[in-house]
Short mmCIF file of C-alpha atoms in Angstrom, two decimals:
data_model
loop_
_atom_site.label_atom_id
_atom_site.label_comp_id
_atom_site.label_asym_id
_atom_site.label_seq_id
_atom_site.Cartn_x
_atom_site.Cartn_y
_atom_site.Cartn_z
CA MET A 11 114.71 86.59 114.23
CA MET A 12 114.24 83.61 116.46
CA TRP A 13 114.32 80.74 113.98
CA GLN A 14 114.00 80.25 110.27
CA ARG A 15 115.17 77.66 107.79
CA SER A 16 118.08 78.56 105.56
CA GLY A 17 117.01 80.58 102.54
CA GLU A 18 113.74 81.71 104.14
CA PHE A 19 114.95 84.85 105.91
CA GLU A 20 112.07 86.96 104.56
CA LYS A 21 109.54 84.68 106.29
CA GLY A 22 110.99 85.22 109.74
CA ILE A 23 112.26 88.78 109.70
CA PHE A 24 109.21 90.18 111.46
CA GLU A 25 108.80 87.55 114.19
CA ASN A 26 108.02 89.12 117.58
CA ILE A 27 107.39 92.52 116.01
CA SER A 28 104.11 94.40 116.29
CA PHE A 29 102.78 96.55 113.48
CA SER A 30 100.25 98.25 115.73
CA ASP A 31 100.80 101.67 114.16
CA SER A 32 102.99 103.49 111.68
CA SER A 33 105.50 104.52 114.37
CA ALA A 34 106.23 100.86 115.11
CA ILE A 35 106.62 100.12 111.40
CA LYS A 36 108.94 103.10 110.82
CA LYS A 37 111.00 102.24 113.91
CA GLU A 38 111.46 98.62 112.87
CA LEU A 39 112.25 99.59 109.29
CA LYS A 40 114.92 101.99 110.55
CA ASN A 41 116.36 99.53 113.08
CA SER A 42 116.43 96.38 110.96
CA LEU A 43 117.00 97.66 107.42
CA LYS A 44 118.33 101.22 107.96
CA VAL A 45 115.53 102.66 105.81
CA ASP A 46 113.71 105.93 106.49
CA ILE A 47 110.29 106.97 105.23
CA ASN A 48 110.15 110.64 104.31
CA LYS A 49 107.01 112.61 105.17
CA ASN A 50 106.50 113.65 101.53
CA GLU A 51 106.41 110.05 100.24
CA LEU A 52 103.19 108.31 99.23
CA LEU A 53 104.03 105.59 101.75
CA SER A 54 103.90 108.14 104.56
CA GLU A 55 100.39 109.18 103.51
CA LEU A 56 99.29 105.55 103.32
CA LEU A 57 100.73 104.90 106.78
CA ASP A 58 98.64 107.83 108.10
CA GLU A 59 95.57 106.02 106.76
CA PHE A 60 96.85 102.78 108.30
CA ASP A 61 97.08 104.59 111.67
CA LYS A 62 93.39 105.43 111.42
CA LEU A 63 92.61 101.76 110.83
CA CYS A 64 94.74 100.85 113.85
CA GLN A 65 92.80 103.28 116.05
CA MET A 66 89.51 101.79 114.89
CA ARG A 67 90.82 98.23 115.28
CA HIS A 68 91.86 99.08 118.83
CA ALA A 69 88.37 100.38 119.63
CA ILE A 70 86.72 97.32 118.07
CA VAL A 71 88.94 94.79 119.84
CA HIS A 72 89.50 96.43 123.23
CA SER A 73 86.37 98.54 123.73
CA SER A 74 83.64 96.37 122.20
CA ARG A 75 83.36 98.63 119.13
CA VAL A 76 83.01 101.77 121.27
CA LEU A 77 85.30 104.59 120.24
CA ALA A 78 87.15 105.56 123.42
CA GLY A 79 88.58 109.00 124.13
CA LYS A 80 92.18 108.29 123.14
CA ASN A 81 91.13 106.70 119.85
CA ALA A 82 88.72 109.56 119.11
CA ILE A 83 91.43 112.14 119.80
CA GLN A 84 93.85 110.33 117.46
CA LEU A 85 91.13 110.31 114.78
CA ASN A 86 90.38 114.04 115.32
CA ILE A 87 86.76 113.31 116.24
CA PRO A 88 85.22 116.07 118.36
CA PRO A 89 83.91 115.24 121.85
CA SER A 90 80.38 113.88 122.02
CA ILE A 91 77.91 113.07 124.77
CA ASP A 92 76.73 110.11 122.74
CA LYS A 93 78.52 106.80 122.68
CA LEU A 94 80.23 106.37 119.30
CA SER A 95 80.14 102.81 118.02
CA ILE A 96 82.16 101.54 115.11
CA ARG A 97 80.26 99.50 112.57
CA VAL A 98 82.11 97.90 109.71
CA GLY A 99 80.02 96.88 106.73
CA TYR A 100 81.18 95.14 103.60
CA ALA A 101 82.09 98.37 101.78
CA GLN A 102 84.08 99.64 104.77
CA LEU A 103 85.87 96.31 105.08
CA GLN A 104 86.81 96.50 101.40
CA GLU A 105 88.13 100.04 101.92
CA CYS A 106 90.23 98.83 104.88
CA ALA A 107 91.60 96.00 102.76
CA SER A 108 92.41 98.46 99.95
CA ILE A 109 94.31 100.73 102.33
CA CYS A 110 96.31 97.79 103.71
CA THR A 111 97.01 96.39 100.25
CA ALA A 112 98.14 99.78 98.92
CA CYS A 113 100.34 100.21 101.98
CA VAL A 114 101.98 96.80 101.58
CA MET A 115 102.51 97.17 97.82
CA THR A 116 103.98 100.68 98.21
CA PHE A 117 106.12 99.49 101.11
CA ASN A 118 107.43 96.58 99.02
CA LEU A 119 108.16 98.86 96.07
CA LYS A 120 110.10 101.21 98.39
CA LEU A 121 112.11 98.29 99.77
CA PHE A 122 112.77 97.02 96.25
CA GLU A 123 114.09 100.46 95.26
CA VAL A 124 116.33 100.53 98.36
CA MET A 125 117.64 97.03 97.64
CA GLY A 126 118.18 97.95 93.99
CA HIS A 127 120.29 100.91 95.12
CA ARG A 128 122.24 98.72 97.51
CA TRP A 129 122.85 96.19 94.72
CA ALA A 130 123.94 98.93 92.30
CA ILE A 131 126.06 101.01 94.66
CA ASP A 132 126.55 99.89 98.26
CA TRP A 133 127.27 96.20 97.80
CA ARG A 134 129.77 96.88 95.03
CA ARG A 135 131.84 98.86 97.53
CA LEU A 136 132.16 95.80 99.78
CA THR A 137 135.34 94.40 98.30
CA ASP A 138 135.32 91.33 100.54
CA PHE A 139 131.76 90.50 99.37
CA TRP A 140 131.15 91.73 95.83
CA ASP A 141 131.92 89.41 92.94
CA GLU A 142 131.23 90.97 89.52
CA GLU A 143 130.58 87.54 88.01
CA LYS A 144 127.75 86.97 90.51
CA GLU A 145 125.94 90.29 90.07
CA ASP A 146 123.00 88.63 88.31
CA GLU A 147 122.80 86.01 91.05
CA TYR A 148 122.78 88.73 93.73
CA PHE A 149 120.04 90.62 91.90
CA SER A 150 118.02 87.43 91.40
CA LYS A 151 117.77 87.03 95.16
CA ILE A 152 116.26 90.51 95.44
CA TRP A 153 113.98 89.96 92.46
CA ASP A 154 112.72 86.62 93.80
CA ILE A 155 111.70 88.20 97.11
CA PHE A 156 109.91 91.20 95.64
CA SER A 157 108.50 89.92 92.36
CA SER A 158 105.15 88.41 93.31
CA VAL A 159 103.55 86.15 90.72
CA ILE A 160 100.15 86.90 92.27
CA ASP A 161 100.53 90.69 92.24
CA ARG A 162 102.40 91.10 88.96
CA ASN A 163 99.33 92.42 87.17
CA GLU A 164 98.96 95.25 89.72
CA ALA A 165 102.54 96.21 90.59
CA ASP A 166 104.80 98.67 88.80
CA LEU A 167 107.38 95.89 88.58
CA ALA A 168 105.00 93.83 86.46
CA GLU A 169 105.90 95.80 83.36
CA MET A 170 109.52 94.61 83.43
CA THR A 171 111.29 91.33 83.21
CA LYS A 172 114.18 90.73 85.57
CA ALA A 173 116.70 91.39 82.77
CA GLU A 174 114.95 94.64 81.81
CA CYS A 175 114.95 95.71 85.45
CA ILE A 176 118.68 95.01 85.83
CA ASN A 177 119.36 97.04 82.69
CA ALA A 178 117.17 99.92 83.91
CA ILE A 179 119.01 100.02 87.25
CA LYS A 180 122.38 99.90 85.48
CA ILE A 181 121.33 102.83 83.30
CA GLU A 182 120.00 104.80 86.28
CA TYR A 183 123.21 104.30 88.26
CA GLN A 184 125.49 104.54 85.21
CA LEU A 185 126.94 101.06 85.61
CA ASP A 186 128.89 99.38 82.79
#
């Protein structure tokens, strides 16, 4: 991260990082947050769909909407004598937006689960850091990053208040 005001880490964490395909996303996730995405997770399936969008975006931007050989191979499109042009209508654009939105929301939920685990288990093991009296404050920082007021009606987290979520995590990890 090159520069960011204090308390706004989440706004600068991805500076100078390209999300050109799922490999880049997985690599950065592993390098910066030590988080892996398993192949059997929903997020992995969504990233496969994201890769298809990236291939089409590449063809649109760099080949004037013509699907080039490398992009066609990545999309498992058989060879053709005809030039294949990509046309994106309103319905297709909405489908692309839905894929990206589902990917981001699932990604955020995964990160929230990881951070919840770290709050419940890993951070408590850091004796020079963890203060039992500040556990709610520590969790609030996680909650504030991941609990979107805009998306609360759509997200799984929307069904819980912060206090209910803390209690659910404590029950899951047998805390208290």
